[in-house]
mmCIF file of C-alpha atoms in Angstrom:
data_model
loop_
_atom_site.group_PDB
_atom_site.id
_atom_site.type_symbol
_atom_site.label_atom_id
_atom_site.label_comp_id
_atom_site.label_asym_id
_atom_site.label_seq_id
_atom_site.Cartn_x
_atom_site.Cartn_y
_atom_site.Cartn_z
ATOM 1 C CA MET J 1 -95.738 -103.644 -8.918
ATOM 2 C CA ILE J 2 -95.215 -100.249 -7.334
ATOM 3 C CA ALA J 3 -91.639 -100.039 -8.617
ATOM 4 C CA PHE J 4 -92.844 -100.845 -12.178
ATOM 5 C CA ALA J 5 -95.568 -98.202 -11.913
ATOM 6 C CA VAL J 6 -93.102 -95.567 -10.772
ATOM 7 C CA SER J 7 -90.757 -96.591 -13.549
ATOM 8 C CA GLY J 8 -93.584 -96.149 -16.045
ATOM 9 C CA LEU J 9 -94.370 -92.681 -14.684
ATOM 10 C CA PHE J 10 -90.787 -91.521 -15.063
ATOM 11 C CA LEU J 11 -90.634 -92.984 -18.562
ATOM 12 C CA LEU J 12 -93.751 -91.026 -19.452
ATOM 13 C CA LEU J 13 -92.160 -87.860 -18.083
ATOM 14 C CA PHE J 14 -89.048 -88.659 -20.083
ATOM 15 C CA GLY J 15 -91.061 -89.086 -23.287
ATOM 16 C CA VAL J 16 -92.934 -85.773 -22.739
ATOM 17 C CA GLY J 17 -89.591 -84.025 -21.960
ATOM 18 C CA VAL J 18 -87.982 -85.230 -25.190
ATOM 19 C CA LEU J 19 -90.948 -84.187 -27.245
ATOM 20 C CA ARG J 20 -90.911 -80.696 -25.674
ATOM 21 C CA ASP J 21 -87.172 -80.181 -25.979
ATOM 22 C CA ARG J 22 -84.551 -82.950 -26.115
ATOM 23 C CA ARG J 23 -81.901 -80.446 -24.888
ATOM 24 C CA ARG J 24 -82.819 -80.708 -21.225
ATOM 25 C CA PHE J 25 -80.843 -82.349 -18.463
ATOM 26 C CA GLY J 26 -84.113 -83.241 -16.778
ATOM 27 C CA ASN J 27 -84.674 -85.767 -19.521
ATOM 28 C CA ALA J 28 -81.523 -87.610 -18.496
ATOM 29 C CA VAL J 29 -82.655 -87.724 -14.862
ATOM 30 C CA TYR J 30 -86.094 -88.996 -15.752
ATOM 31 C CA LEU J 31 -84.581 -91.736 -17.868
ATOM 32 C CA GLY J 32 -82.153 -92.658 -15.096
ATOM 33 C CA LEU J 33 -84.993 -92.848 -12.534
ATOM 34 C CA ALA J 34 -87.146 -94.960 -14.938
ATOM 35 C CA VAL J 35 -84.293 -97.425 -15.372
ATOM 36 C CA THR J 36 -83.483 -97.465 -11.617
ATOM 37 C CA PHE J 37 -87.077 -98.288 -10.579
ATOM 38 C CA LEU J 38 -87.322 -100.819 -13.406
ATOM 39 C CA GLY J 39 -84.232 -102.501 -11.982
ATOM 40 C CA LEU J 40 -85.774 -102.458 -8.455
ATOM 41 C CA GLY J 41 -88.919 -104.031 -9.820
ATOM 42 C CA LEU J 42 -87.024 -106.749 -11.599
ATOM 43 C CA LEU J 43 -84.949 -107.359 -8.455
ATOM 44 C CA SER J 44 -88.102 -107.788 -6.345
ATOM 45 C CA ALA J 45 -89.232 -110.399 -8.803
ATOM 46 C CA VAL J 46 -86.165 -112.552 -8.364
ATOM 47 C CA ASP J 47 -87.882 -114.666 -5.707
ATOM 48 C CA ASP J 48 -90.390 -115.823 -8.305
ATOM 49 C CA LEU J 49 -87.632 -117.420 -10.415
ATOM 50 C CA PRO J 50 -87.105 -121.259 -10.485
ATOM 51 C CA HIS J 51 -85.042 -122.711 -7.655
ATOM 52 C CA GLY J 52 -81.309 -122.323 -8.320
ATOM 53 C CA LEU J 53 -81.758 -119.455 -10.759
ATOM 54 C CA THR J 54 -82.523 -117.054 -7.945
ATOM 55 C CA GLU J 55 -79.160 -117.842 -6.227
ATOM 56 C CA THR J 56 -77.306 -117.470 -9.505
ATOM 57 C CA VAL J 57 -78.792 -114.026 -10.180
ATOM 58 C CA LEU J 58 -77.997 -112.824 -6.656
ATOM 59 C CA VAL J 59 -74.400 -114.065 -6.890
ATOM 60 C CA LEU J 60 -73.893 -112.361 -10.223
ATOM 61 C CA LEU J 61 -75.414 -109.157 -8.758
ATOM 62 C CA LEU J 62 -73.092 -109.267 -5.782
ATOM 63 C CA LEU J 63 -70.075 -109.853 -8.056
ATOM 64 C CA VAL J 64 -71.025 -106.872 -10.162
ATOM 65 C CA LEU J 65 -71.551 -104.651 -7.136
ATOM 66 C CA GLY J 66 -68.387 -105.809 -5.434
ATOM 67 C CA LEU J 67 -65.934 -106.026 -8.301
ATOM 68 C CA GLY J 68 -67.505 -103.413 -10.619
ATOM 69 C CA PRO J 69 -66.202 -100.379 -8.761
ATOM 70 C CA VAL J 70 -62.742 -101.878 -8.378
ATOM 71 C CA VAL J 71 -62.552 -102.714 -12.132
ATOM 72 C CA LEU J 72 -63.888 -99.275 -13.055
ATOM 73 C CA ALA J 73 -61.292 -97.571 -10.810
ATOM 74 C CA GLY J 74 -58.527 -99.612 -12.372
ATOM 75 C CA LEU J 75 -59.618 -98.733 -15.906
ATOM 76 C CA LEU J 76 -59.862 -95.026 -15.029
ATOM 77 C CA CYS J 77 -56.367 -95.055 -13.556
ATOM 78 C CA ALA J 78 -54.958 -96.842 -16.588
ATOM 79 C CA ASN J 79 -56.700 -94.323 -18.872
ATOM 80 C CA GLY J 80 -55.400 -91.454 -16.779
ATOM 81 C CA VAL J 81 -51.802 -92.674 -17.197
ATOM 82 C CA LYS J 82 -52.302 -92.925 -20.948
ATOM 83 C CA MET J 83 -53.781 -89.476 -21.110
ATOM 84 C CA VAL J 84 -50.706 -88.015 -19.323
ATOM 85 C CA ARG J 85 -48.400 -89.830 -21.700
ATOM 86 C CA LYS J 86 -50.176 -88.719 -24.835
ATOM 87 C CA GLU J 87 -51.593 -85.336 -23.888
ATOM 88 C CA GLY J 88 -49.344 -84.037 -21.102
ATOM 89 C CA ARG J 89 -49.960 -83.201 -17.435
ATOM 90 C CA ARG J 90 -52.541 -80.458 -17.759
ATOM 91 C CA PRO J 91 -55.208 -80.622 -15.017
ATOM 92 C CA ALA J 92 -57.974 -81.572 -17.544
ATOM 93 C CA ASN J 93 -55.918 -84.611 -18.582
ATOM 94 C CA LEU J 94 -55.740 -85.899 -14.986
ATOM 95 C CA LEU J 95 -59.480 -86.208 -14.417
ATOM 96 C CA SER J 96 -59.862 -89.956 -15.155
ATOM 97 C CA LEU J 97 -56.783 -90.743 -13.032
ATOM 98 C CA LEU J 98 -58.102 -88.655 -10.120
ATOM 99 C CA ALA J 99 -61.530 -90.224 -10.434
ATOM 100 C CA GLY J 100 -60.027 -93.749 -10.310
ATOM 101 C CA LEU J 101 -57.864 -92.928 -7.290
ATOM 102 C CA GLY J 102 -60.864 -91.345 -5.561
ATOM 103 C CA ILE J 103 -62.987 -94.441 -5.966
ATOM 104 C CA LEU J 104 -60.124 -96.619 -4.707
ATOM 105 C CA GLY J 105 -59.764 -94.246 -1.740
ATOM 106 C CA VAL J 106 -63.404 -94.483 -0.757
ATOM 107 C CA LEU J 107 -63.410 -98.272 -1.142
ATOM 108 C CA GLY J 108 -60.211 -98.527 0.933
ATOM 109 C CA LEU J 109 -61.691 -96.375 3.709
ATOM 110 C CA THR J 110 -64.829 -98.552 3.742
ATOM 111 C CA ALA J 111 -62.672 -101.711 4.032
ATOM 112 C CA VAL J 112 -60.674 -100.241 6.915
ATOM 113 C CA ALA J 113 -63.918 -99.151 8.684
ATOM 114 C CA VAL J 114 -65.288 -102.705 8.352
ATOM 115 C CA LEU J 115 -62.009 -104.383 9.501
ATOM 116 C CA THR J 116 -61.457 -102.043 12.520
ATOM 117 C CA ARG J 117 -65.163 -101.818 13.389
ATOM 118 C CA SER J 118 -64.674 -98.129 13.911
ATOM 119 C CA ARG J 119 -67.934 -96.250 14.234
ATOM 120 C CA VAL J 120 -66.383 -92.949 13.218
ATOM 121 C CA LEU J 121 -64.751 -94.400 10.115
ATOM 122 C CA GLY J 122 -67.916 -96.296 9.357
ATOM 123 C CA VAL J 123 -70.106 -93.188 9.398
ATOM 124 C CA VAL J 124 -67.550 -91.220 7.340
ATOM 125 C CA ALA J 125 -67.411 -94.118 4.807
ATOM 126 C CA VAL J 126 -71.159 -94.321 4.575
ATOM 127 C CA THR J 127 -71.400 -90.541 4.076
ATOM 128 C CA LEU J 128 -68.843 -90.633 1.289
ATOM 129 C CA LEU J 129 -70.658 -93.570 -0.299
ATOM 130 C CA LEU J 130 -73.942 -91.648 -0.226
ATOM 131 C CA VAL J 131 -72.376 -88.604 -1.906
ATOM 132 C CA LEU J 132 -70.508 -90.807 -4.397
ATOM 133 C CA GLY J 133 -73.713 -92.750 -5.112
ATOM 134 C CA TYR J 134 -75.602 -89.490 -5.850
ATOM 135 C CA VAL J 135 -72.887 -88.148 -8.143
ATOM 136 C CA SER J 136 -72.464 -91.523 -9.854
ATOM 137 C CA PHE J 137 -76.179 -91.727 -10.514
ATOM 138 C CA LEU J 138 -76.145 -88.310 -12.147
ATOM 139 C CA PHE J 139 -73.030 -89.228 -14.119
ATOM 140 C CA LEU J 140 -74.663 -92.391 -15.438
ATOM 141 C CA CYS J 141 -77.746 -90.352 -16.410
ATOM 142 C CA PHE J 142 -75.524 -87.839 -18.190
ATOM 143 C CA VAL J 143 -73.571 -90.482 -20.081
ATOM 144 C CA GLY J 144 -76.605 -92.599 -20.989
ATOM 145 C CA TYR J 145 -78.728 -89.705 -22.285
ATOM 146 C CA ALA J 146 -75.710 -88.140 -24.055
ATOM 147 C CA PHE J 147 -75.363 -91.371 -26.014
ATOM 148 C CA LEU J 148 -79.069 -91.421 -26.727
ATOM 149 C CA TYR J 149 -79.096 -87.730 -27.685
ATOM 150 C CA GLY J 150 -76.275 -88.362 -30.133
ATOM 151 C CA SER J 151 -78.308 -91.131 -31.795
ATOM 152 C CA MET J 152 -81.419 -88.952 -32.429
ATOM 153 C CA ARG J 153 -82.182 -87.907 -36.037
ATOM 154 C CA LEU J 154 -81.213 -84.448 -37.263
ATOM 155 C CA ARG J 155 -83.765 -81.808 -38.172
ATOM 156 C CA ARG J 156 -84.540 -81.552 -41.889
ATOM 157 C CA ASP J 157 -85.041 -77.781 -42.217
ATOM 158 C CA ALA J 158 -81.714 -76.318 -40.943
ATOM 159 C CA GLY J 159 -80.454 -73.269 -42.785
ATOM 160 C CA PHE J 160 -77.002 -73.269 -41.119
ATOM 161 C CA VAL J 161 -74.351 -75.649 -39.958
ATOM 162 C CA VAL J 162 -72.358 -74.121 -37.062
ATOM 163 C CA VAL J 163 -68.940 -75.682 -36.366
ATOM 164 C CA LEU J 164 -67.617 -74.768 -32.897
ATOM 165 C CA GLY J 165 -63.889 -73.867 -32.733
ATOM 166 C CA SER J 166 -61.084 -74.978 -30.522
ATOM 167 C CA GLY J 167 -57.400 -74.097 -30.121
ATOM 168 C CA LEU J 168 -54.979 -74.013 -33.016
ATOM 169 C CA ILE J 169 -51.598 -75.720 -33.317
ATOM 170 C CA GLY J 170 -48.736 -73.262 -33.488
ATOM 171 C CA GLY J 171 -51.215 -70.460 -33.472
ATOM 172 C CA ARG J 172 -52.480 -71.043 -36.974
ATOM 173 C CA ARG J 173 -52.946 -74.771 -37.868
ATOM 174 C CA VAL J 174 -56.095 -76.871 -37.351
ATOM 175 C CA PRO J 175 -55.467 -79.742 -34.881
ATOM 176 C CA PRO J 176 -56.953 -83.232 -35.373
ATOM 177 C CA LEU J 177 -59.699 -82.576 -32.815
ATOM 178 C CA LEU J 178 -60.923 -79.546 -34.699
ATOM 179 C CA ALA J 179 -60.370 -81.211 -38.098
ATOM 180 C CA SER J 180 -62.777 -83.942 -36.949
ATOM 181 C CA ARG J 181 -65.447 -81.281 -36.265
ATOM 182 C CA LEU J 182 -64.870 -79.628 -39.617
ATOM 183 C CA ASP J 183 -65.131 -82.939 -41.566
ATOM 184 C CA ARG J 184 -68.346 -83.806 -39.695
ATOM 185 C CA GLY J 185 -69.678 -80.311 -40.373
ATOM 186 C CA ARG J 186 -68.989 -80.690 -44.057
ATOM 187 C CA GLU J 187 -70.716 -84.035 -44.057
ATOM 188 C CA VAL J 188 -73.852 -82.532 -42.376
ATOM 189 C CA TYR J 189 -73.765 -79.566 -44.790
ATOM 190 C CA GLU J 190 -73.657 -81.787 -47.820
ATOM 191 C CA ARG J 191 -76.530 -83.900 -46.450
ATOM 192 C CA LEU J 192 -78.665 -80.771 -45.984
ATOM 193 C CA ALA J 193 -77.711 -79.319 -49.329
ATOM 194 C CA ALA J 194 -78.613 -82.631 -51.046
ATOM 195 C CA ARG J 195 -82.204 -82.329 -49.848
ATOM 196 C CA GLY J 196 -82.658 -79.549 -52.411
ATOM 197 C CA GLY J 197 -84.108 -76.769 -50.361
ATOM 198 C CA ALA J 198 -85.105 -73.393 -51.890
ATOM 199 C CA VAL J 199 -81.968 -71.836 -50.426
ATOM 200 C CA PRO J 200 -78.722 -73.771 -49.845
ATOM 201 C CA PRO J 201 -77.491 -73.857 -46.251
ATOM 202 C CA LEU J 202 -74.557 -71.843 -45.006
ATOM 203 C CA LEU J 203 -71.661 -73.197 -42.872
ATOM 204 C CA VAL J 204 -70.565 -71.035 -39.928
ATOM 205 C CA THR J 205 -67.021 -71.441 -38.584
ATOM 206 C CA SER J 206 -67.137 -70.081 -35.031
ATOM 207 C CA GLY J 207 -64.038 -69.077 -33.077
ATOM 208 C CA GLY J 208 -62.132 -65.932 -32.254
ATOM 209 C CA ARG J 209 -58.415 -65.277 -31.796
ATOM 210 C CA GLY J 210 -56.837 -66.534 -28.604
ATOM 211 C CA PRO J 211 -53.849 -64.797 -26.871
ATOM 212 C CA ASP J 212 -51.409 -67.331 -28.351
ATOM 213 C CA GLU J 213 -52.909 -67.534 -31.849
ATOM 214 C CA GLU J 214 -51.822 -65.673 -34.965
ATOM 215 C CA LEU J 215 -55.280 -65.535 -36.510
ATOM 216 C CA PRO J 216 -58.940 -66.249 -35.476
ATOM 217 C CA GLU J 217 -59.812 -69.888 -35.225
ATOM 218 C CA SER J 218 -62.738 -69.339 -37.609
ATOM 219 C CA HIS J 219 -60.339 -68.124 -40.330
ATOM 220 C CA ALA J 220 -58.080 -71.209 -39.970
ATOM 221 C CA MET J 221 -61.181 -73.354 -39.959
ATOM 222 C CA ALA J 222 -62.473 -71.789 -43.188
ATOM 223 C CA ALA J 223 -59.091 -72.129 -44.846
ATOM 224 C CA TYR J 224 -59.022 -75.835 -43.927
ATOM 225 C CA LEU J 225 -62.318 -76.317 -45.657
ATOM 226 C CA VAL J 226 -61.538 -74.223 -48.745
ATOM 227 C CA GLU J 227 -58.219 -76.117 -49.236
ATOM 228 C CA ARG J 228 -60.245 -79.294 -49.443
ATOM 229 C CA GLY J 229 -62.689 -78.042 -52.057
ATOM 230 C CA PHE J 230 -65.492 -76.544 -49.957
ATOM 231 C CA PRO J 231 -67.110 -73.480 -51.636
ATOM 232 C CA GLU J 232 -65.816 -70.350 -49.921
ATOM 233 C CA ASP J 233 -69.021 -68.401 -50.679
ATOM 234 C CA ARG J 234 -70.969 -70.818 -48.465
ATOM 235 C CA ILE J 235 -68.862 -70.060 -45.373
ATOM 236 C CA VAL J 236 -69.686 -67.417 -42.725
ATOM 237 C CA ARG J 237 -66.864 -66.594 -40.259
ATOM 238 C CA GLU J 238 -67.693 -65.773 -36.691
ATOM 239 C CA ASP J 239 -64.399 -64.501 -35.286
ATOM 240 C CA ARG J 240 -65.202 -62.724 -31.985
ATOM 241 C CA SER J 241 -65.921 -65.622 -29.582
ATOM 242 C CA ARG J 242 -63.624 -66.846 -26.819
ATOM 243 C CA SER J 243 -65.740 -69.599 -25.316
ATOM 244 C CA THR J 244 -68.511 -72.041 -26.231
ATOM 245 C CA GLU J 245 -71.090 -69.659 -24.806
ATOM 246 C CA GLU J 246 -69.850 -66.862 -27.042
ATOM 247 C CA ASN J 247 -69.573 -69.319 -30.034
ATOM 248 C CA LEU J 248 -73.333 -69.844 -29.702
ATOM 249 C CA LEU J 249 -74.379 -66.275 -28.897
ATOM 250 C CA PHE J 250 -72.284 -64.640 -31.642
ATOM 251 C CA SER J 251 -73.233 -67.302 -34.188
ATOM 252 C CA ARG J 252 -76.951 -66.698 -33.381
ATOM 253 C CA GLU J 253 -76.460 -62.962 -34.131
ATOM 254 C CA LEU J 254 -74.868 -63.789 -37.511
ATOM 255 C CA MET J 255 -77.636 -66.218 -38.390
ATOM 256 C CA GLU J 256 -80.391 -63.869 -37.380
ATOM 257 C CA ALA J 257 -78.809 -61.091 -39.522
ATOM 258 C CA GLU J 258 -78.387 -63.413 -42.517
ATOM 259 C CA ARG J 259 -81.609 -65.460 -42.398
ATOM 260 C CA PRO J 260 -83.955 -64.500 -39.478
ATOM 261 C CA GLY J 261 -85.744 -67.442 -38.005
ATOM 262 C CA ALA J 262 -83.658 -70.110 -39.710
ATOM 263 C CA GLY J 263 -82.648 -73.178 -37.647
ATOM 264 C CA CYS J 264 -79.209 -74.764 -37.450
ATOM 265 C CA VAL J 265 -77.226 -77.885 -36.746
ATOM 266 C CA ILE J 266 -74.283 -77.384 -34.365
ATOM 267 C CA VAL J 267 -71.200 -79.586 -34.715
ATOM 268 C CA THR J 268 -68.678 -80.286 -32.010
ATOM 269 C CA ASN J 269 -66.905 -83.437 -30.715
ATOM 270 C CA ASN J 270 -69.094 -86.283 -29.491
ATOM 271 C CA PHE J 271 -68.040 -85.940 -25.779
ATOM 272 C CA HIS J 272 -69.095 -82.253 -25.909
ATOM 273 C CA ALA J 273 -72.327 -82.659 -27.853
ATOM 274 C CA PHE J 274 -74.932 -82.962 -25.028
ATOM 275 C CA ARG J 275 -73.364 -80.130 -22.953
ATOM 276 C CA ALA J 276 -73.276 -77.940 -26.021
ATOM 277 C CA ALA J 277 -76.969 -78.741 -26.600
ATOM 278 C CA LEU J 278 -77.762 -77.581 -23.043
ATOM 279 C CA MET J 279 -75.839 -74.419 -23.633
ATOM 280 C CA ALA J 280 -77.535 -73.839 -27.001
ATOM 281 C CA ARG J 281 -80.950 -74.072 -25.302
ATOM 282 C CA LYS J 282 -79.833 -71.583 -22.654
ATOM 283 C CA ALA J 283 -78.502 -69.211 -25.307
ATOM 284 C CA GLY J 284 -81.757 -69.349 -27.236
ATOM 285 C CA VAL J 285 -80.214 -70.984 -30.349
ATOM 286 C CA ASP J 286 -82.726 -72.922 -32.448
ATOM 287 C CA GLY J 287 -80.559 -75.914 -33.208
ATOM 288 C CA GLN J 288 -79.575 -79.433 -32.261
ATOM 289 C CA VAL J 289 -76.050 -80.665 -31.771
ATOM 290 C CA VAL J 290 -74.177 -83.525 -33.475
ATOM 291 C CA GLY J 291 -70.851 -84.960 -32.484
ATOM 292 C CA SER J 292 -67.723 -85.885 -34.446
ATOM 293 C CA PRO J 293 -65.505 -88.864 -33.629
ATOM 294 C CA THR J 294 -62.861 -88.564 -30.821
ATOM 295 C CA ALA J 295 -59.990 -90.868 -29.978
ATOM 296 C CA ALA J 296 -61.207 -93.549 -27.503
ATOM 297 C CA TYR J 297 -58.484 -92.787 -24.931
ATOM 298 C CA PHE J 298 -59.493 -89.101 -24.831
ATOM 299 C CA TRP J 299 -63.169 -89.786 -24.098
ATOM 300 C CA PRO J 300 -63.151 -90.687 -20.311
ATOM 301 C CA SER J 301 -61.389 -87.541 -19.070
ATOM 302 C CA ALA J 302 -63.253 -85.302 -21.523
ATOM 303 C CA THR J 303 -66.617 -86.771 -20.431
ATOM 304 C CA ILE J 304 -65.815 -86.317 -16.753
ATOM 305 C CA ARG J 305 -64.927 -82.698 -17.478
ATOM 306 C CA GLU J 306 -68.164 -82.133 -19.355
ATOM 307 C CA PHE J 307 -70.173 -83.734 -16.525
ATOM 308 C CA ALA J 308 -68.411 -81.643 -13.892
ATOM 309 C CA ALA J 309 -69.342 -78.519 -15.849
ATOM 310 C CA VAL J 310 -73.024 -79.577 -16.061
ATOM 311 C CA PHE J 311 -72.998 -80.616 -12.373
ATOM 312 C CA LEU J 312 -71.802 -77.083 -11.387
ATOM 313 C CA GLU J 313 -74.268 -75.462 -13.809
ATOM 314 C CA TYR J 314 -76.996 -76.904 -11.491
ATOM 315 C CA ARG J 315 -74.888 -76.258 -8.396
ATOM 316 C CA ALA J 316 -77.708 -74.965 -6.234
ATOM 317 C CA VAL J 317 -79.623 -78.214 -6.384
ATOM 318 C CA ASN J 318 -76.635 -80.552 -6.482
ATOM 319 C CA LEU J 319 -74.655 -79.010 -3.724
ATOM 320 C CA THR J 320 -77.754 -78.826 -1.536
ATOM 321 C CA VAL J 321 -78.364 -82.529 -1.971
ATOM 322 C CA CYS J 322 -74.725 -83.280 -1.227
ATOM 323 C CA ALA J 323 -74.914 -81.080 1.922
ATOM 324 C CA VAL J 324 -78.027 -82.926 3.074
ATOM 325 C CA LEU J 325 -76.245 -86.234 2.627
ATOM 326 C CA VAL J 326 -73.229 -84.964 4.600
ATOM 327 C CA GLY J 327 -75.658 -83.657 7.216
ATOM 328 C CA ILE J 328 -77.170 -87.106 7.494
ATOM 329 C CA GLY J 329 -73.659 -88.523 8.045
ATOM 330 C CA CYS J 330 -72.876 -85.965 10.714
ATOM 331 C CA LEU J 331 -76.121 -86.763 12.449
ATOM 332 C CA GLY J 332 -75.240 -90.429 12.362
ATOM 333 C CA LEU J 333 -71.861 -89.644 13.826
ATOM 334 C CA ALA J 334 -73.401 -87.599 16.634
ATOM 335 C CA VAL J 335 -75.887 -90.423 17.431
ATOM 336 C CA THR J 336 -73.167 -93.145 17.415
ATOM 337 C CA GLY J 337 -70.890 -90.974 19.485
#
């Protein structure tokens, strides 16, 4: 009963957090804790199941815990190889492969520690498992809430649709990833315009000129839309930004100058939506974020990259927790030594 009560408390905190501002990472943690304690409560109730069903549930749980990490590591490695083949060997494309190899490494070390009965290896393995468990919990919180955030309804009173830019092909052409954002942005714009507000919304293409680009991304984005029949007089170009943070800050300046106090809908790719929402909140932008479709093979590495950025955004707390877990491991090593 205590686990269910704690789960209910965290679920209440989650609900309050979403009502206050859905763009908070704390909401993801509250949801993760609520689900975790709910699972513990259900697990404690296994003994009350009919004879035979208890054993079945425990066997299934052990299979999931035992084989799950191995299967996950294998899938991540396979995805990493596919990413390298399709996207090249840039560091960002290696993340799923490295994550899979890291999981296999920790599992292998744990197996060696058990087989050799080495106290030192055992303590090191336990320490790594503690750190991995903490990071994995936060990652699952991030992924779960990001999915939930992407399913929430859009606001009805937005005066702007802001499409975040990305790199251009050959310095001037819109790549498929950015085209997906623009098509989604147009869809959102048309949905808002169809509601028949007093003033039609405006679409902001946001992106400056990179060192290897012939023109600002926002200009290429606007050209892409106009070539496909979008009214040019409904487009505002933000052409100074070099990063997502600047996309949001400079777009906010344009929106405040054009229509002070008007809200917006921000469009990016689905793997980037929740992190962009966190950044929008930090930048003081009054807007929610929607995501556009992304190729399935691209999603794992991109999501790991987004999580890593959020993890480091809260580095003071996260690194402190990891240091405490490592300290516990070192203390255990000293005691066993």
